[in-house]
mmCIF file of C-alpha atoms in Angstrom:
data_model
loop_
_atom_site.group_PDB
_atom_site.id
_atom_site.type_symbol
_atom_site.label_atom_id
_atom_site.label_comp_id
_atom_site.label_asym_id
_atom_site.label_seq_id
_atom_site.Cartn_x
_atom_site.Cartn_y
_atom_site.Cartn_z
ATOM 1 C CA MET A 1 88.513 83.337 108.398
ATOM 2 C CA SER A 2 89.807 83.600 104.858
ATOM 3 C CA TYR A 3 90.574 87.024 103.399
ATOM 4 C CA GLN A 4 91.160 88.379 99.969
ATOM 5 C CA TYR A 5 94.181 90.604 100.400
ATOM 6 C CA ALA A 6 94.041 94.011 98.755
ATOM 7 C CA SER A 7 96.068 94.301 95.579
ATOM 8 C CA ALA A 8 98.850 96.812 95.169
ATOM 9 C CA TRP A 9 96.634 98.532 92.562
ATOM 10 C CA GLN A 10 93.769 98.942 95.074
ATOM 11 C CA ARG A 11 96.155 100.329 97.676
ATOM 12 C CA LEU A 12 97.815 102.662 95.176
ATOM 13 C CA MET A 13 94.451 104.005 93.990
ATOM 14 C CA ALA A 14 93.313 104.471 97.609
ATOM 15 C CA ASN A 15 96.443 106.539 98.270
ATOM 16 C CA ALA A 16 95.824 108.589 95.117
ATOM 17 C CA ILE A 17 92.259 109.333 96.253
ATOM 18 C CA ASP A 18 93.524 110.336 99.700
ATOM 19 C CA GLY A 19 96.104 112.573 98.042
ATOM 20 C CA LEU A 20 93.364 114.334 96.077
ATOM 21 C CA ILE A 21 91.305 114.756 99.259
ATOM 22 C CA LEU A 22 94.275 116.343 101.048
ATOM 23 C CA LEU A 23 95.182 118.531 98.069
ATOM 24 C CA LEU A 24 92.418 121.098 98.631
ATOM 25 C CA PRO A 25 93.217 121.901 102.285
ATOM 26 C CA MET A 26 96.943 121.897 101.455
ATOM 27 C CA LEU A 27 96.409 124.414 98.639
ATOM 28 C CA LEU A 28 94.239 126.540 100.921
ATOM 29 C CA LEU A 29 96.891 126.533 103.642
ATOM 30 C CA SER A 30 99.589 127.320 101.107
ATOM 31 C CA SER A 31 97.596 130.244 99.712
ATOM 32 C CA LEU A 32 97.227 131.737 103.211
ATOM 33 C CA ALA A 33 100.956 131.535 103.931
ATOM 34 C CA PHE A 34 101.725 134.948 102.420
ATOM 35 C CA ILE A 35 99.621 136.856 104.995
ATOM 36 C CA ASP A 36 102.153 136.891 107.796
ATOM 37 C CA ILE A 37 105.197 134.882 108.889
ATOM 38 C CA SER A 38 103.252 133.428 111.833
ATOM 39 C CA VAL A 39 100.461 132.311 109.477
ATOM 40 C CA ALA A 40 103.089 130.791 107.178
ATOM 41 C CA VAL A 41 104.631 128.872 110.088
ATOM 42 C CA LEU A 42 101.213 127.700 111.256
ATOM 43 C CA ALA A 43 100.227 126.682 107.707
ATOM 44 C CA THR A 44 103.458 124.688 107.344
ATOM 45 C CA VAL A 45 103.042 122.885 110.671
ATOM 46 C CA ILE A 46 99.352 122.148 110.052
ATOM 47 C CA GLY A 47 100.002 121.091 106.449
ATOM 48 C CA TYR A 48 102.674 118.523 107.263
ATOM 49 C CA GLY A 49 100.800 117.398 110.377
ATOM 50 C CA LEU A 50 97.567 116.988 108.415
ATOM 51 C CA PHE A 51 99.293 114.670 105.957
ATOM 52 C CA TRP A 52 100.088 112.207 108.754
ATOM 53 C CA TYR A 53 97.125 112.811 111.077
ATOM 54 C CA TYR A 54 94.572 112.092 108.337
ATOM 55 C CA SER A 55 95.905 108.563 107.943
ATOM 56 C CA TYR A 56 96.396 108.021 111.681
ATOM 57 C CA TYR A 57 92.894 109.198 112.623
ATOM 58 C CA PHE A 58 90.901 107.365 109.959
ATOM 59 C CA HIS A 59 92.869 104.129 110.281
ATOM 60 C CA GLY A 60 92.546 104.221 114.073
ATOM 61 C CA LYS A 61 88.841 105.101 114.050
ATOM 62 C CA TYR A 62 87.522 103.189 111.022
ATOM 63 C CA GLY A 63 90.339 100.964 109.776
ATOM 64 C CA ALA A 64 90.302 102.837 106.466
ATOM 65 C CA THR A 65 90.809 106.282 105.012
ATOM 66 C CA PHE A 66 88.275 107.686 102.532
ATOM 67 C CA GLY A 67 90.420 106.340 99.704
ATOM 68 C CA LYS A 68 90.488 102.832 101.142
ATOM 69 C CA HIS A 69 86.758 102.980 101.844
ATOM 70 C CA PHE A 70 86.081 104.047 98.248
ATOM 71 C CA MET A 71 88.280 101.202 96.967
ATOM 72 C CA GLY A 72 86.490 98.692 99.210
ATOM 73 C CA ILE A 73 89.500 97.785 101.338
ATOM 74 C CA ILE A 74 90.164 97.941 105.066
ATOM 75 C CA VAL A 75 93.126 97.541 107.419
ATOM 76 C CA LEU A 76 92.744 94.916 110.150
ATOM 77 C CA ASP A 77 95.035 93.324 112.691
ATOM 78 C CA ARG A 78 96.359 89.861 111.835
ATOM 79 C CA GLN A 79 93.465 88.264 113.718
ATOM 80 C CA GLY A 80 90.969 90.063 111.476
ATOM 81 C CA ASN A 81 89.849 92.664 114.029
ATOM 82 C CA ARG A 82 89.787 96.429 114.019
ATOM 83 C CA PHE A 83 92.844 97.800 115.750
ATOM 84 C CA THR A 84 93.705 100.585 118.172
ATOM 85 C CA TYR A 85 95.086 104.068 117.658
ATOM 86 C CA ARG A 86 98.362 102.713 119.033
ATOM 87 C CA THR A 87 98.525 100.266 116.124
ATOM 88 C CA ALA A 88 97.620 103.079 113.709
ATOM 89 C CA PHE A 89 100.477 105.113 115.219
ATOM 90 C CA VAL A 90 102.984 102.293 114.714
ATOM 91 C CA ARG A 91 101.713 101.698 111.172
ATOM 92 C CA GLY A 92 102.210 105.366 110.273
ATOM 93 C CA LEU A 93 105.418 105.942 112.245
ATOM 94 C CA ILE A 94 107.826 106.134 109.291
ATOM 95 C CA ASP A 95 105.492 108.476 107.375
ATOM 96 C CA MET A 96 105.202 110.645 110.496
ATOM 97 C CA LEU A 97 108.994 110.830 110.866
ATOM 98 C CA PHE A 98 109.371 111.864 107.231
ATOM 99 C CA ALA A 99 106.610 114.487 107.674
ATOM 100 C CA ILE A 100 108.426 115.904 110.721
ATOM 101 C CA VAL A 101 111.801 116.065 108.961
ATOM 102 C CA ILE A 102 110.430 117.513 105.707
ATOM 103 C CA GLY A 103 108.268 119.977 107.661
ATOM 104 C CA ALA A 104 111.271 121.070 109.746
ATOM 105 C CA VAL A 105 113.311 121.712 106.598
ATOM 106 C CA ALA A 106 110.387 123.682 105.113
ATOM 107 C CA LEU A 107 110.277 125.792 108.295
ATOM 108 C CA GLN A 108 114.039 126.312 108.142
ATOM 109 C CA ALA A 109 113.650 127.647 104.586
ATOM 110 C CA LEU A 110 110.753 129.851 105.672
ATOM 111 C CA PHE A 111 112.843 131.530 108.374
ATOM 112 C CA ALA A 112 115.830 131.962 106.032
ATOM 113 C CA MET A 113 114.018 133.942 103.333
ATOM 114 C CA ASP A 114 113.043 137.603 103.078
ATOM 115 C CA PHE A 115 109.377 137.392 104.046
ATOM 116 C CA SER A 116 108.416 140.830 102.721
ATOM 117 C CA HIS A 117 109.721 139.799 99.288
ATOM 118 C CA PHE A 118 107.861 136.479 99.651
ATOM 119 C CA GLN A 119 104.617 138.386 100.320
ATOM 120 C CA SER A 120 105.015 140.440 97.147
ATOM 121 C CA LEU A 121 105.140 137.376 94.888
ATOM 122 C CA GLY A 122 102.312 135.481 93.207
ATOM 123 C CA PHE A 123 101.332 131.963 94.295
ATOM 124 C CA PHE A 124 103.684 129.949 92.061
ATOM 125 C CA ALA A 125 106.532 132.442 92.436
ATOM 126 C CA ARG A 126 106.161 132.181 96.243
ATOM 127 C CA GLU A 127 106.458 128.408 96.038
ATOM 128 C CA ALA A 128 109.575 128.661 93.839
ATOM 129 C CA TYR A 129 111.120 131.309 96.114
ATOM 130 C CA HIS A 130 110.475 129.149 99.190
ATOM 131 C CA GLU A 131 111.974 126.110 97.412
ATOM 132 C CA SER A 132 115.138 128.082 96.618
ATOM 133 C CA PHE A 133 115.876 128.371 100.356
ATOM 134 C CA LYS A 134 115.603 124.666 101.057
ATOM 135 C CA PRO A 135 119.022 123.059 101.583
ATOM 136 C CA ASP A 136 120.498 120.621 99.070
ATOM 137 C CA TYR A 137 119.955 117.708 101.443
ATOM 138 C CA MET A 138 116.198 118.210 101.037
ATOM 139 C CA ASN A 139 116.495 116.342 97.726
ATOM 140 C CA LEU A 140 118.143 113.465 99.588
ATOM 141 C CA ILE A 141 115.282 113.380 102.106
ATOM 142 C CA ILE A 142 112.673 113.421 99.329
ATOM 143 C CA ASN A 143 114.546 110.629 97.511
ATOM 144 C CA LEU A 144 114.745 108.569 100.721
ATOM 145 C CA TYR A 145 111.003 108.956 101.165
ATOM 146 C CA GLY A 146 110.495 107.844 97.571
ATOM 147 C CA TYR A 147 112.685 104.775 98.211
ATOM 148 C CA TRP A 148 110.656 104.059 101.347
ATOM 149 C CA LEU A 149 107.418 104.124 99.340
ATOM 150 C CA LEU A 150 108.965 101.981 96.598
ATOM 151 C CA SER A 151 110.169 99.415 99.152
ATOM 152 C CA GLU A 152 106.644 99.288 100.595
ATOM 153 C CA PHE A 153 105.241 98.599 97.129
ATOM 154 C CA LEU A 154 107.861 95.969 96.250
ATOM 155 C CA LEU A 155 107.526 94.132 99.562
ATOM 156 C CA MET A 156 103.766 93.831 99.043
ATOM 157 C CA HIS A 157 104.533 91.602 96.057
ATOM 158 C CA SER A 158 106.965 89.361 97.906
ATOM 159 C CA ASN A 159 104.775 87.857 100.646
ATOM 160 C CA LYS A 160 101.529 85.919 100.674
ATOM 161 C CA ASN A 161 99.718 88.422 102.925
ATOM 162 C CA ARG A 162 100.697 91.360 100.684
ATOM 163 C CA GLN A 163 102.033 93.210 103.698
ATOM 164 C CA ALA A 164 104.143 96.314 103.323
ATOM 165 C CA ILE A 165 106.840 97.146 105.889
ATOM 166 C CA ALA A 166 104.435 99.384 107.826
ATOM 167 C CA ASP A 167 101.943 96.492 107.974
ATOM 168 C CA MET A 168 104.645 94.181 109.306
ATOM 169 C CA MET A 169 105.696 96.751 111.908
ATOM 170 C CA ALA A 170 102.103 97.093 113.146
ATOM 171 C CA ASP A 171 101.118 93.462 112.493
ATOM 172 C CA THR A 172 98.268 94.497 110.184
ATOM 173 C CA ILE A 173 96.811 93.297 106.896
ATOM 174 C CA VAL A 174 94.928 95.180 104.191
ATOM 175 C CA VAL A 175 91.986 93.190 102.874
ATOM 176 C CA VAL A 176 88.985 93.556 100.618
ATOM 177 C CA LYS A 177 85.909 94.311 102.728
ATOM 178 C CA GLN A 178 83.608 91.360 103.219
ATOM 179 C CA LYS A 179 80.153 91.831 101.744
ATOM 180 C CA SER A 180 77.308 91.407 104.205
ATOM 181 C CA LYS A 181 75.103 88.498 103.299
ATOM 182 C CA VAL A 182 71.463 89.196 104.005
ATOM 183 C CA SER A 183 69.022 86.420 103.363
ATOM 184 C CA ALA A 184 65.367 87.001 102.749
ATOM 185 C CA VAL A 185 63.010 85.293 105.157
ATOM 186 C CA ALA A 186 59.910 83.937 103.449
#
């Protein structure tokens, strides 16, 4: 079967849509973090876990996140079939590792700060205060994640199947959904 591979633009827009979808629950979790240190820890763990689990669940169950569905693209295995949760796990492994590391550093900063002072601050001041306790190597981690995403984007342009590294790891392709052809019977 012949496929039209998804363009980098379609994939980028799908990720932007998914980011907007995740923004609301992330803001809600962040706004609850001032209640108590245990709520802040839970919000941090859930927030970073949600980032990865969203992609894992929807790719494993449907082959597409909401963003991909909206953009009319789907992830399939190289044979053109839906794939398993195991494949979705492999495909999202690097993102999961970054989420774990960044989440762990965020927790480290949370435990290092004066929580009663944190509680007394407004939303944006709380975020800035929390950021001030993150170690300098956090910038390195964020930059490495940015380089990872850039390498994914660049590699998509260098092969005929438009596969990113994660697609190669999981042996998947991202394609434009095939339109169903229904013929009228007269």
